[in-house]
Every structure is written in structure tokens, then in C-alpha cells.
Amino acid sequence: MNSEFTIAVHCLIELAKNTSGHLYSSEALSQKVHTHSARVRKIMSTLRKNELVVTKEGIRGGYRLNLDPREITLALVYRAIACEALKLNWCSCSESDPELISVRMVMDQAFGEAEVLLEEYLERLTIDSLLRQAEKVRESLSCLCPENIPSDPQSIDK
Amino acid sequence: MNSEFTIAVHCLIELAKNTSGHLYSSEALSQKVHTHSARVRKIMSTLRKNELVVTKEGIRGGYRLNLDPREITLALVYRAIACEALKLNWCSCSESDPELISVRMVMDQAFGEAEVLLEEYLERLTIDSLLRQAEKVRESLSCLCPENIPSDPQSIDK
DNA sequence: AAAACTGTATCTATTATAATTACACTAACC
DNA sequence: GGTTAGTGTAATTATAATAGATACAGTTTT
């Protein structure tokens, strides 16, 4: 699965954690997510067009969720980013051989159905559920490695 | 999905159609599948290691199926080629940020489960079923475009 | 008007993918 | 036993996809 998807989900999780009332800037997000702010802006722009986040330009601008984290399913994110993880790759796409075309049609059909099943599965995962799970995992990790200081959510708009 | 998978499936369908008793050479297969013979050999070599096909070197060598087409599921092919279509891509994989690690663990887990579901679905598709469907599609296509002469399976070892 | 943001395009670097070439090895055939 | 027709596999090159980086126009707030 393409990395725009993982970045999008990770950003949404960060936004869900932000209860400060302030917007989250692309610069701050990019540090959390370990990528570049221009890339974050591009992805967030796509999410805005799909009404998953609200953006604001200008001073004190930035991003926040447009829905409750319990309402944001991974299926919504998946469709917004148009990952098409199961789309088949045909290196010989310009061929007009009727045999190849028929095989291709049948397989594309089969994997289209697989994609529907995948989206049904992703429908059941929400930003909220992932966030809770990740918190739990982090707690158990910090028991094992207590030197890892837990992050400070208040440091968003330094 | 990576194109090795589609090539592998297409080759297996061709092998299933070959009832001539002769082996199918990489050269002939590569023409059917519209790629290069070295690539076909590489992929078929992987399928041989997974016991889906039998290969033979030397004169009159080539490939044939090792199982009945009804027994070769796409799940077998998928695992053989190790497509990992749903594997998440983390561009920041060397980071040791505990927050990122926990998000990553949770998401990798979720998509590992999605991959299991996908394999269950692929378990229900066989080379035989695809072959039959493709034949039907080709028949209906040839009604629409009768100038497309049906292929001649006897021309394999010309 | 200046400052702090987003939005977006473009360029460059890196990586992944596919095509191509080459050749060692193997088995059948004469 | 040598020639031929095939696989197995590695190495090289070409092309495409991905990610990083930079730049700057546009938008708000102060």
C-alpha cells in the first residue's frame, strides 16, 4: 500500500489527539509523521477535498478533523487517497490480443470484487479505534523501555 | 498488485490450455503473455520452487502444470510470488520514535488481518475457473468483433 | 504592511520495475 | 560425442514511480 495512505492515517490520528483548540500546522504534523511539510500539505489538501479535515490558511492556520474520530473509517481514507492496492498491474496494457483481453477482464473483475471486500473490512476500522490501540501498545512499550519519555501533546504550537 | 502476479496467472492459464502433451517453452509463453522470455523463466522458476509447475531443461524442455487446474488457487500463486499487495509502505522506517512505532504496529497488524481475508478470497478462485470465465468472455467478444480469429492452441511448438 | 500560514507546481534524487543481454548448464537427438 | 534447443540465473541498462526539496503565489491575522 502506498505511503500516502499511511501518512494520511497517521496525520488523522495526530489531529484526533489534538484537543488544544488550536489548529495543527503542516510543519508540526510533518515532524510527528517524519516527512516533509509540503508532502503533508498535499495529502491534507486531498483529505480536505474529501471533507475529512478542515483547513485554514493564514496566520494561526492549519488543520483539524471535520468529523468525530469514531466516524472516520479507514475506508473513507482509502477512497480519498485512491490507493487501489489491489489494482492489477498489466505491463502489456496496449495489446489488442483478444485472449489477453479476456484474461485481463476476468481478473480485473475478480480483483475489483476483492477490493470491495477490503473496503468492507476497512469500514470497520476507525481513527478512534486505531488511536486507542496505539495508546495501549505505547503503554506496554514504555514499560519495557522506560527511558522513552512519552510525548507531550501540549507542545504542538510551540 | 505487482505485474509478476498477473504474468504468473496468465502463464498458468496458458499451461492449463495446453493439452498437446508437449511442454510449453518460455519463448512460446512469452509471446502469449506479451513479455520477455527471461522474465517468464524467472517467474516460472519461482512457481516450480513452489511446486505449481514442472520444468524440464534441454531440448524439448519447457513447462507444464504440476496440479490439476482446479487445484491451483490464486492464493497459492499469490503466496508463491509473495505479492504482499496490502503491505503498508512506511517511508520513515528507520525512525525510533515510540509514537510512530506504536501507530505502525497497530496498522501493520490491521493490514496483516486484511491480507488473511484477501487470501481466503483468493482461495476460492482457481486457474480452472478463470480459464472458463475467460473463454466465455472471449466468445462474447468474438460475436461482437468476428474479425478476431480465435487463437490456435496447436501452434505452441511450431 | 508584516508575519505565519496553506496550496500547488516544479525540479531533482532515489528507488522500484521491466527489458535486455549474456552465458553456464542440461537433456535429447543424430 | 557433438550439436541443438531448451532452462536457470546473474548482470546491465532503461524507464517509471516515488519521495524529497524548493519556490512562490495566495490568504488570513495581527
mmCIF file of C-alpha atoms (C1' of nucleotides) in Angstrom:
data_model
loop_
_atom_site.group_PDB
_atom_site.id
_atom_site.type_symbol
_atom_site.label_atom_id
_atom_site.label_comp_id
_atom_site.label_asym_id
_atom_site.label_seq_id
_atom_site.Cartn_x
_atom_site.Cartn_y
_atom_site.Cartn_z
ATOM 1 C CA MET A 1 0.000 0.000 0.000
ATOM 2 C CA ASN A 2 1.302 3.380 -0.993
ATOM 3 C CA SER A 3 2.844 5.533 1.713
ATOM 4 C CA GLU A 4 0.445 8.426 1.210
ATOM 5 C CA PHE A 5 -2.146 6.263 2.878
ATOM 6 C CA THR A 6 -0.053 5.582 5.981
ATOM 7 C CA ILE A 7 0.874 9.243 6.219
ATOM 8 C CA ALA A 8 -2.777 10.276 5.887
ATOM 9 C CA VAL A 9 -3.872 7.884 8.632
ATOM 10 C CA HIS A 10 -1.028 8.900 10.893
ATOM 11 C CA CYS A 11 -1.858 12.588 10.420
ATOM 12 C CA LEU A 12 -5.512 11.955 11.179
ATOM 13 C CA ILE A 13 -4.524 10.154 14.365
ATOM 14 C CA GLU A 14 -2.396 13.135 15.376
ATOM 15 C CA LEU A 15 -5.254 15.513 14.642
ATOM 16 C CA ALA A 16 -7.558 13.346 16.733
ATOM 17 C CA LYS A 17 -5.145 13.645 19.648
ATOM 18 C CA ASN A 18 -5.049 17.419 19.401
ATOM 19 C CA THR A 19 -7.570 18.697 21.929
ATOM 20 C CA SER A 20 -5.785 22.022 22.407
ATOM 21 C CA GLY A 21 -8.331 24.005 20.412
ATOM 22 C CA HIS A 22 -5.577 25.297 18.128
ATOM 23 C CA LEU A 23 -5.083 24.144 14.573
ATOM 24 C CA TYR A 24 -2.245 21.787 13.776
ATOM 25 C CA SER A 25 0.231 23.209 11.250
ATOM 26 C CA SER A 26 1.763 21.201 8.422
ATOM 27 C CA GLU A 27 5.181 21.902 9.914
ATOM 28 C CA ALA A 28 4.268 20.381 13.296
ATOM 29 C CA LEU A 29 2.491 17.444 11.634
ATOM 30 C CA SER A 30 5.433 16.742 9.359
ATOM 31 C CA GLN A 31 7.687 16.398 12.391
ATOM 32 C CA LYS A 32 5.335 13.965 14.088
ATOM 33 C CA VAL A 33 4.935 11.929 10.941
ATOM 34 C CA HIS A 34 8.571 12.211 9.836
ATOM 35 C CA THR A 35 8.129 13.567 6.377
ATOM 36 C CA HIS A 36 8.183 16.948 4.676
ATOM 37 C CA SER A 37 5.673 19.682 5.255
ATOM 38 C CA ALA A 38 4.925 20.112 1.550
ATOM 39 C CA ARG A 39 4.022 16.459 1.350
ATOM 40 C CA VAL A 40 1.781 16.763 4.400
ATOM 41 C CA ARG A 41 0.066 19.778 2.852
ATOM 42 C CA LYS A 42 -0.541 17.911 -0.376
ATOM 43 C CA ILE A 43 -2.087 14.946 1.416
ATOM 44 C CA MET A 44 -4.129 17.115 3.762
ATOM 45 C CA SER A 45 -5.384 19.052 0.785
ATOM 46 C CA THR A 46 -6.754 15.814 -0.644
ATOM 47 C CA LEU A 47 -8.366 14.974 2.690
ATOM 48 C CA ARG A 48 -9.972 18.411 2.782
ATOM 49 C CA LYS A 49 -11.452 17.902 -0.678
ATOM 50 C CA ASN A 50 -12.955 14.706 0.717
ATOM 51 C CA GLU A 51 -14.279 16.605 3.745
ATOM 52 C CA LEU A 52 -12.342 14.591 6.294
ATOM 53 C CA VAL A 53 -10.464 17.636 7.596
ATOM 54 C CA VAL A 54 -10.954 21.370 7.739
ATOM 55 C CA THR A 55 -8.104 23.635 6.743
ATOM 56 C CA LYS A 56 -7.420 27.267 7.298
ATOM 57 C CA GLU A 57 -4.859 29.446 5.602
ATOM 58 C CA GLY A 58 -3.032 32.428 7.024
ATOM 59 C CA ILE A 59 -1.623 33.105 10.434
ATOM 60 C CA ARG A 60 -2.695 30.560 13.086
ATOM 61 C CA GLY A 61 -3.977 28.460 10.200
ATOM 62 C CA GLY A 62 -3.598 24.703 9.908
ATOM 63 C CA TYR A 63 -5.666 21.548 10.120
ATOM 64 C CA ARG A 64 -8.298 19.896 12.260
ATOM 65 C CA LEU A 65 -10.679 16.978 11.843
ATOM 66 C CA ASN A 66 -14.037 17.652 10.241
ATOM 67 C CA LEU A 67 -15.640 14.550 11.806
ATOM 68 C CA ASP A 68 -15.572 12.704 15.080
ATOM 69 C CA PRO A 69 -12.642 10.237 15.081
ATOM 70 C CA ARG A 70 -15.219 7.452 15.566
ATOM 71 C CA GLU A 71 -16.786 8.395 12.250
ATOM 72 C CA ILE A 72 -13.596 8.463 10.207
ATOM 73 C CA THR A 73 -13.163 4.950 8.867
ATOM 74 C CA LEU A 74 -10.097 3.749 7.038
ATOM 75 C CA ALA A 75 -12.386 3.065 4.097
ATOM 76 C CA LEU A 76 -13.031 6.792 3.808
ATOM 77 C CA VAL A 77 -9.317 7.496 3.889
ATOM 78 C CA TYR A 78 -8.595 4.704 1.451
ATOM 79 C CA ARG A 79 -11.084 6.033 -1.069
ATOM 80 C CA ALA A 80 -9.892 9.603 -0.583
ATOM 81 C CA ILE A 81 -6.283 8.698 -1.304
ATOM 82 C CA ALA A 82 -7.363 6.292 -4.081
ATOM 83 C CA CYS A 83 -4.800 3.686 -3.155
ATOM 84 C CA GLU A 84 -6.159 0.889 -5.316
ATOM 85 C CA ALA A 85 -3.845 -1.550 -3.607
ATOM 86 C CA LEU A 86 -5.413 -4.493 -5.405
ATOM 87 C CA LYS A 87 -5.471 -2.970 -8.846
ATOM 88 C CA LEU A 88 -3.716 -5.388 -11.143
ATOM 89 C CA ASN A 89 -0.668 -4.234 -12.995
ATOM 90 C CA TRP A 90 -0.558 -5.199 -16.682
ATOM 91 C CA CYS A 91 2.739 -4.330 -18.265
ATOM 92 C CA SER A 92 1.278 -5.113 -21.711
ATOM 93 C CA CYS A 93 -1.690 -2.761 -21.483
ATOM 94 C CA SER A 94 -1.715 -1.588 -25.093
ATOM 95 C CA GLU A 95 -2.049 -5.052 -26.584
ATOM 96 C CA SER A 96 -5.189 -5.913 -28.516
ATOM 97 C CA ASP A 97 -4.804 -9.695 -28.397
ATOM 98 C CA PRO A 98 -8.355 -10.950 -27.663
ATOM 99 C CA GLU A 99 -7.063 -13.749 -25.460
ATOM 100 C CA LEU A 100 -5.076 -11.367 -23.311
ATOM 101 C CA ILE A 101 -8.033 -9.015 -23.146
ATOM 102 C CA SER A 102 -10.400 -11.727 -21.950
ATOM 103 C CA VAL A 103 -7.987 -12.937 -19.269
ATOM 104 C CA ARG A 104 -7.485 -9.388 -18.212
ATOM 105 C CA MET A 105 -11.200 -8.644 -17.997
ATOM 106 C CA VAL A 106 -11.848 -11.704 -15.872
ATOM 107 C CA MET A 107 -9.004 -10.983 -13.497
ATOM 108 C CA ASP A 108 -9.769 -7.290 -13.193
ATOM 109 C CA GLN A 109 -13.324 -8.252 -12.334
ATOM 110 C CA ALA A 110 -12.190 -10.717 -9.672
ATOM 111 C CA PHE A 111 -9.874 -8.197 -8.060
ATOM 112 C CA GLY A 112 -12.488 -5.497 -8.225
ATOM 113 C CA GLU A 113 -14.577 -7.747 -6.012
ATOM 114 C CA ALA A 114 -11.623 -8.279 -3.706
ATOM 115 C CA GLU A 115 -11.313 -4.533 -3.386
ATOM 116 C CA VAL A 116 -14.962 -4.319 -2.321
ATOM 117 C CA LEU A 117 -14.268 -6.875 0.410
ATOM 118 C CA LEU A 118 -11.233 -4.916 1.505
ATOM 119 C CA GLU A 119 -13.256 -1.727 1.777
ATOM 120 C CA GLU A 120 -15.874 -3.531 3.829
ATOM 121 C CA TYR A 121 -13.118 -4.552 6.219
ATOM 122 C CA LEU A 122 -11.688 -1.025 6.350
ATOM 123 C CA GLU A 123 -15.188 0.262 7.086
ATOM 124 C CA ARG A 124 -14.855 -1.355 10.499
ATOM 125 C CA LEU A 125 -11.598 0.391 11.421
ATOM 126 C CA THR A 126 -11.775 3.986 12.626
ATOM 127 C CA ILE A 127 -9.210 6.608 13.540
ATOM 128 C CA ASP A 128 -10.561 6.405 17.077
ATOM 129 C CA SER A 129 -10.089 2.634 17.333
ATOM 130 C CA LEU A 130 -6.550 2.815 15.944
ATOM 131 C CA LEU A 131 -5.691 5.662 18.274
ATOM 132 C CA ARG A 132 -6.853 3.679 21.300
ATOM 133 C CA GLN A 133 -4.962 0.596 20.206
ATOM 134 C CA ALA A 134 -1.806 2.594 19.565
ATOM 135 C CA GLU A 135 -2.045 4.146 23.017
ATOM 136 C CA LYS A 136 -2.234 0.700 24.570
ATOM 137 C CA VAL A 137 0.730 -0.513 22.572
ATOM 138 C CA ARG A 138 2.737 2.525 23.564
ATOM 139 C CA GLU A 139 1.977 1.933 27.235
ATOM 140 C CA SER A 140 3.251 -1.614 27.057
ATOM 141 C CA LEU A 141 6.318 -0.490 25.119
ATOM 142 C CA SER A 142 7.117 2.189 27.698
ATOM 143 C CA CYS A 143 7.003 -0.457 30.424
ATOM 144 C CA LEU A 144 9.699 -2.328 28.566
ATOM 145 C CA CYS A 145 11.771 0.768 27.728
ATOM 146 C CA PRO A 146 11.029 3.334 30.446
ATOM 147 C CA GLU A 147 13.706 5.696 29.102
ATOM 148 C CA ASN A 148 11.379 6.604 26.245
ATOM 149 C CA ILE A 149 9.704 9.701 27.575
ATOM 150 C CA PRO A 150 6.055 9.853 26.495
ATOM 151 C CA SER A 151 5.330 12.626 24.029
ATOM 152 C CA ASP A 152 3.863 15.926 25.138
ATOM 153 C CA PRO A 153 0.673 16.729 23.205
ATOM 154 C CA GLN A 154 0.803 20.317 24.525
ATOM 155 C CA SER A 155 3.914 21.112 22.513
ATOM 156 C CA ILE A 156 2.056 21.330 19.214
ATOM 157 C CA ASP A 157 2.135 25.081 18.739
ATOM 158 C CA LYS A 158 5.473 25.861 20.283
ATOM 159 C CA MET B 1 -0.680 -5.691 -7.410
ATOM 160 C CA ASN B 2 2.677 -6.304 -8.964
ATOM 161 C CA SER B 3 2.774 -7.478 -12.554
ATOM 162 C CA GLU B 4 4.649 -10.700 -11.786
ATOM 163 C CA PHE B 5 1.414 -11.952 -10.322
ATOM 164 C CA THR B 6 -0.643 -11.247 -13.423
ATOM 165 C CA ILE B 7 2.037 -12.802 -15.614
ATOM 166 C CA ALA B 8 2.186 -15.887 -13.401
ATOM 167 C CA VAL B 9 -1.580 -16.350 -13.517
ATOM 168 C CA HIS B 10 -1.709 -15.769 -17.236
ATOM 169 C CA CYS B 11 1.072 -18.316 -17.825
ATOM 170 C CA LEU B 12 -0.702 -20.875 -15.655
ATOM 171 C CA ILE B 13 -3.887 -20.366 -17.674
ATOM 172 C CA GLU B 14 -1.927 -20.945 -20.872
ATOM 173 C CA LEU B 15 -0.367 -24.090 -19.436
ATOM 174 C CA ALA B 16 -3.830 -25.304 -18.435
ATOM 175 C CA LYS B 17 -4.998 -24.852 -22.017
ATOM 176 C CA ASN B 18 -2.092 -26.865 -23.389
ATOM 177 C CA THR B 19 -3.392 -30.389 -23.861
ATOM 178 C CA SER B 20 -0.919 -31.203 -26.634
ATOM 179 C CA GLY B 21 1.255 -33.389 -24.423
ATOM 180 C CA HIS B 22 4.292 -31.293 -25.269
ATOM 181 C CA LEU B 23 5.910 -28.923 -22.837
ATOM 182 C CA TYR B 24 5.365 -25.207 -23.274
ATOM 183 C CA SER B 25 8.612 -23.263 -23.843
ATOM 184 C CA SER B 26 9.377 -19.910 -22.253
ATOM 185 C CA GLU B 27 9.646 -18.429 -25.722
ATOM 186 C CA ALA B 28 6.127 -19.515 -26.721
ATOM 187 C CA LEU B 29 4.724 -18.471 -23.345
ATOM 188 C CA SER B 30 6.366 -15.070 -23.541
ATOM 189 C CA GLN B 31 4.630 -14.428 -26.864
ATOM 190 C CA LYS B 32 1.239 -15.362 -25.451
ATOM 191 C CA VAL B 33 1.768 -13.255 -22.374
ATOM 192 C CA HIS B 34 3.497 -10.378 -24.161
ATOM 193 C CA THR B 35 6.652 -10.125 -22.168
ATOM 194 C CA HIS B 36 10.219 -11.385 -22.435
ATOM 195 C CA SER B 37 11.225 -14.993 -22.187
ATOM 196 C CA ALA B 38 13.817 -14.348 -19.488
ATOM 197 C CA ARG B 39 11.113 -12.817 -17.359
ATOM 198 C CA VAL B 40 8.837 -15.785 -17.940
ATOM 199 C CA ARG B 41 11.652 -18.165 -16.992
ATOM 200 C CA LYS B 42 12.301 -16.266 -13.784
ATOM 201 C CA ILE B 43 8.643 -16.362 -12.777
ATOM 202 C CA MET B 44 8.199 -19.997 -13.785
ATOM 203 C CA SER B 45 11.282 -20.867 -11.794
ATOM 204 C CA THR B 46 9.587 -19.424 -8.715
ATOM 205 C CA LEU B 47 6.421 -21.376 -9.474
ATOM 206 C CA ARG B 48 8.488 -24.551 -9.818
ATOM 207 C CA LYS B 49 10.059 -23.991 -6.389
ATOM 208 C CA ASN B 50 6.502 -23.774 -5.080
ATOM 209 C CA GLU B 51 5.590 -26.977 -6.884
ATOM 210 C CA LEU B 52 2.897 -25.434 -9.038
ATOM 211 C CA VAL B 53 4.629 -26.330 -12.284
ATOM 212 C CA VAL B 54 7.126 -28.902 -13.502
ATOM 213 C CA THR B 55 10.045 -27.758 -15.605
ATOM 214 C CA LYS B 56 12.436 -29.592 -17.819
ATOM 215 C CA GLU B 57 15.697 -28.346 -19.267
ATOM 216 C CA GLY B 58 17.277 -29.285 -22.561
ATOM 217 C CA ILE B 59 15.844 -29.985 -25.953
ATOM 218 C CA ARG B 60 12.030 -30.305 -25.963
ATOM 219 C CA GLY B 61 12.126 -28.928 -22.431
ATOM 220 C CA GLY B 62 9.706 -26.375 -21.047
ATOM 221 C CA TYR B 63 6.865 -26.136 -18.586
ATOM 222 C CA ARG B 64 3.676 -27.883 -17.606
ATOM 223 C CA LEU B 65 1.321 -27.755 -14.635
ATOM 224 C CA ASN B 66 2.104 -29.919 -11.644
ATOM 225 C CA LEU B 67 -1.506 -29.904 -10.395
ATOM 226 C CA ASP B 68 -4.968 -30.065 -11.834
ATOM 227 C CA PRO B 69 -6.106 -26.539 -12.819
ATOM 228 C CA ARG B 70 -8.996 -26.959 -10.370
ATOM 229 C CA GLU B 71 -6.474 -27.331 -7.552
ATOM 230 C CA ILE B 72 -4.369 -24.287 -8.363
ATOM 231 C CA THR B 73 -5.909 -21.440 -6.423
ATOM 232 C CA LEU B 74 -4.874 -17.828 -6.805
ATOM 233 C CA ALA B 75 -3.960 -17.937 -3.131
ATOM 234 C CA LEU B 76 -1.236 -20.445 -3.959
ATOM 235 C CA VAL B 77 0.057 -18.204 -6.724
ATOM 236 C CA TYR B 78 -0.184 -15.131 -4.540
ATOM 237 C CA ARG B 79 1.874 -16.720 -1.799
ATOM 238 C CA ALA B 80 4.387 -18.115 -4.279
ATOM 239 C CA ILE B 81 5.015 -14.712 -5.829
ATOM 240 C CA ALA B 82 4.878 -13.013 -2.408
ATOM 241 C CA CYS B 83 2.982 -10.034 -3.708
ATOM 242 C CA GLU B 84 2.097 -8.549 -0.323
ATOM 243 C CA ALA B 85 -0.278 -6.146 -2.008
ATOM 244 C CA LEU B 86 -1.561 -4.870 1.320
ATOM 245 C CA LYS B 87 1.796 -4.447 2.991
ATOM 246 C CA LEU B 88 1.953 -0.904 4.245
ATOM 247 C CA ASN B 89 4.698 1.337 2.997
ATOM 248 C CA TRP B 90 6.440 3.404 5.672
ATOM 249 C CA CYS B 91 8.858 5.851 4.169
ATOM 250 C CA SER B 92 10.222 6.625 7.647
ATOM 251 C CA CYS B 93 11.107 3.063 8.551
ATOM 252 C CA SER B 94 14.338 3.771 10.417
ATOM 253 C CA GLU B 95 12.761 6.080 12.968
ATOM 254 C CA SER B 96 12.718 5.075 16.624
ATOM 255 C CA ASP B 97 10.014 7.481 17.752
ATOM 256 C CA PRO B 98 7.827 5.379 20.100
ATOM 257 C CA GLU B 99 4.648 7.075 18.912
ATOM 258 C CA LEU B 100 5.391 6.288 15.305
ATOM 259 C CA ILE B 101 6.314 2.723 16.221
ATOM 260 C CA SER B 102 3.060 2.134 18.066
ATOM 261 C CA VAL B 103 0.945 3.538 15.214
ATOM 262 C CA ARG B 104 2.912 1.426 12.825
ATOM 263 C CA MET B 105 2.485 -1.743 14.846
ATOM 264 C CA VAL B 106 -1.255 -1.274 15.098
ATOM 265 C CA MET B 107 -1.686 -0.559 11.410
ATOM 266 C CA ASP B 108 0.616 -3.359 10.290
ATOM 267 C CA GLN B 109 -1.442 -5.705 12.444
ATOM 268 C CA ALA B 110 -4.714 -4.482 10.939
ATOM 269 C CA PHE B 111 -3.464 -4.900 7.393
ATOM 270 C CA GLY B 112 -1.979 -8.272 8.182
ATOM 271 C CA GLU B 113 -5.526 -9.341 9.015
ATOM 272 C CA ALA B 114 -6.778 -7.794 5.779
ATOM 273 C CA GLU B 115 -4.223 -9.880 3.930
ATOM 274 C CA VAL B 116 -5.587 -13.028 5.566
ATOM 275 C CA LEU B 117 -9.070 -12.106 4.335
ATOM 276 C CA LEU B 118 -7.708 -11.494 0.869
ATOM 277 C CA GLU B 119 -6.049 -14.891 0.799
ATOM 278 C CA GLU B 120 -9.291 -16.513 1.894
ATOM 279 C CA TYR B 121 -10.979 -14.874 -1.061
ATOM 280 C CA LEU B 122 -8.213 -15.940 -3.455
ATOM 281 C CA GLU B 123 -8.560 -19.477 -2.135
ATOM 282 C CA ARG B 124 -11.903 -19.621 -3.923
ATOM 283 C CA LEU B 125 -10.523 -18.662 -7.341
ATOM 284 C CA THR B 126 -8.783 -21.337 -9.377
ATOM 285 C CA ILE B 127 -6.931 -21.366 -12.673
ATOM 286 C CA ASP B 128 -9.706 -23.575 -13.994
ATOM 287 C CA SER B 129 -12.472 -21.166 -13.011
ATOM 288 C CA LEU B 130 -10.644 -18.200 -14.511
ATOM 289 C CA LEU B 131 -9.950 -20.125 -17.685
ATOM 290 C CA ARG B 132 -13.618 -20.993 -18.106
ATOM 291 C CA GLN B 133 -14.708 -17.436 -17.459
ATOM 292 C CA ALA B 134 -12.139 -16.069 -19.890
ATOM 293 C CA GLU B 135 -13.351 -18.481 -22.572
ATOM 294 C CA LYS B 136 -16.901 -17.235 -22.122
ATOM 295 C CA VAL B 137 -15.796 -13.624 -22.298
ATOM 296 C CA ARG B 138 -13.825 -14.324 -25.434
ATOM 297 C CA GLU B 139 -16.817 -15.955 -27.076
ATOM 298 C CA SER B 140 -18.985 -12.943 -26.429
ATOM 299 C CA LEU B 141 -16.220 -10.629 -27.628
ATOM 300 C CA SER B 142 -15.803 -12.596 -30.832
ATOM 301 C CA CYS B 143 -19.545 -12.253 -31.517
ATOM 302 C CA LEU B 144 -19.082 -8.500 -31.346
ATOM 303 C CA CYS B 145 -15.858 -8.457 -33.371
ATOM 304 C CA PRO B 146 -15.966 -11.534 -35.637
ATOM 305 C CA GLU B 147 -12.802 -10.437 -37.467
ATOM 306 C CA ASN B 148 -10.763 -11.534 -34.448
ATOM 307 C CA ILE B 149 -9.790 -15.050 -35.412
ATOM 308 C CA PRO B 150 -9.729 -17.353 -32.370
ATOM 309 C CA SER B 151 -6.252 -18.465 -31.356
ATOM 310 C CA ASP B 152 -4.881 -21.824 -32.406
ATOM 311 C CA PRO B 153 -3.664 -23.849 -29.393
ATOM 312 C CA GLN B 154 -1.952 -26.330 -31.754
ATOM 313 C CA SER B 155 0.640 -23.723 -32.769
ATOM 314 C CA ILE B 156 2.528 -23.946 -29.483
ATOM 315 C CA ASP B 157 5.565 -25.900 -30.634
ATOM 316 C CA LYS B 158 5.777 -24.690 -34.193
ATOM 317 C "C1'" DA C 1 2.307 46.166 5.882
ATOM 318 C "C1'" DA C 2 4.467 42.173 8.009
ATOM 319 C "C1'" DA C 3 4.200 37.547 9.589
ATOM 320 C "C1'" DA C 4 2.652 32.874 9.528
ATOM 321 C "C1'" DC C 5 0.255 30.012 7.402
ATOM 322 C "C1'" DT C 6 -1.855 26.834 3.150
ATOM 323 C "C1'" DG C 7 -1.975 25.481 -1.879
ATOM 324 C "C1'" DT C 8 0.367 23.978 -5.589
ATOM 325 C "C1'" DA C 9 3.773 23.418 -9.148
ATOM 326 C "C1'" DT C 10 8.241 22.104 -10.476
ATOM 327 C "C1'" DC C 11 12.656 20.157 -10.200
ATOM 328 C "C1'" DT C 12 15.797 16.672 -8.526
ATOM 329 C "C1'" DA C 13 17.216 12.393 -6.262
ATOM 330 C "C1'" DT C 14 16.232 7.871 -5.235
ATOM 331 C "C1'" DT C 15 14.180 3.577 -5.718
ATOM 332 C "C1'" DA C 16 11.456 0.065 -7.960
ATOM 333 C "C1'" DT C 17 10.263 -2.164 -12.085
ATOM 334 C "C1'" DA C 18 10.872 -4.104 -16.567
ATOM 335 C "C1'" DA C 19 13.541 -5.081 -20.672
ATOM 336 C "C1'" DT C 20 17.617 -6.873 -22.484
ATOM 337 C "C1'" DT C 21 21.739 -9.376 -22.883
ATOM 338 C "C1'" DA C 22 24.732 -12.953 -21.756
ATOM 339 C "C1'" DC C 23 26.174 -17.304 -20.679
ATOM 340 C "C1'" DA C 24 26.605 -21.643 -17.854
ATOM 341 C "C1'" DC C 25 24.193 -25.749 -17.550
ATOM 342 C "C1'" DT C 26 21.133 -29.739 -19.128
ATOM 343 C "C1'" DA C 27 18.909 -33.133 -21.965
ATOM 344 C "C1'" DA C 28 17.603 -35.015 -26.424
ATOM 345 C "C1'" DC C 29 18.787 -36.223 -30.823
ATOM 346 C "C1'" DC C 30 21.591 -37.510 -34.781
ATOM 347 C "C1'" DG D 1 30.045 -37.318 -28.665
ATOM 348 C "C1'" DG D 2 28.949 -33.164 -30.661
ATOM 349 C "C1'" DT D 3 25.181 -30.175 -31.881
ATOM 350 C "C1'" DT D 4 20.891 -28.187 -30.824
ATOM 351 C "C1'" DA D 5 17.165 -26.386 -28.137
ATOM 352 C "C1'" DG D 6 15.918 -25.584 -24.104
ATOM 353 C "C1'" DT D 7 16.096 -23.775 -18.679
ATOM 354 C "C1'" DG D 8 18.424 -21.096 -14.742
ATOM 355 C "C1'" DT D 9 20.271 -17.074 -13.279
ATOM 356 C "C1'" DA D 10 23.015 -13.013 -12.961
ATOM 357 C "C1'" DA D 11 24.233 -8.571 -14.581
ATOM 358 C "C1'" DT D 12 23.299 -4.424 -17.076
ATOM 359 C "C1'" DT D 13 20.571 -0.852 -18.832
ATOM 360 C "C1'" DA D 14 16.270 1.817 -19.497
ATOM 361 C "C1'" DT D 15 12.125 3.510 -17.769
ATOM 362 C "C1'" DA D 16 8.714 4.719 -14.483
ATOM 363 C "C1'" DA D 17 7.132 5.622 -9.812
ATOM 364 C "C1'" DT D 18 8.030 7.653 -5.511
ATOM 365 C "C1'" DA D 19 9.770 10.887 -2.261
ATOM 366 C "C1'" DG D 20 12.368 14.982 -1.073
ATOM 367 C "C1'" DA D 21 13.241 19.733 -1.703
ATOM 368 C "C1'" DT D 22 12.491 24.329 -3.170
ATOM 369 C "C1'" DA D 23 9.891 28.130 -4.536
ATOM 370 C "C1'" DC D 24 6.357 31.210 -4.580
ATOM 371 C "C1'" DA D 25 1.527 32.923 -5.065
ATOM 372 C "C1'" DG D 26 -2.452 33.432 -2.228
ATOM 373 C "C1'" DT D 27 -4.746 34.068 2.441
ATOM 374 C "C1'" DT D 28 -5.584 35.462 6.995
ATOM 375 C "C1'" DT D 29 -4.371 37.645 11.421
ATOM 376 C "C1'" DT D 30 -2.043 40.967 13.889
#
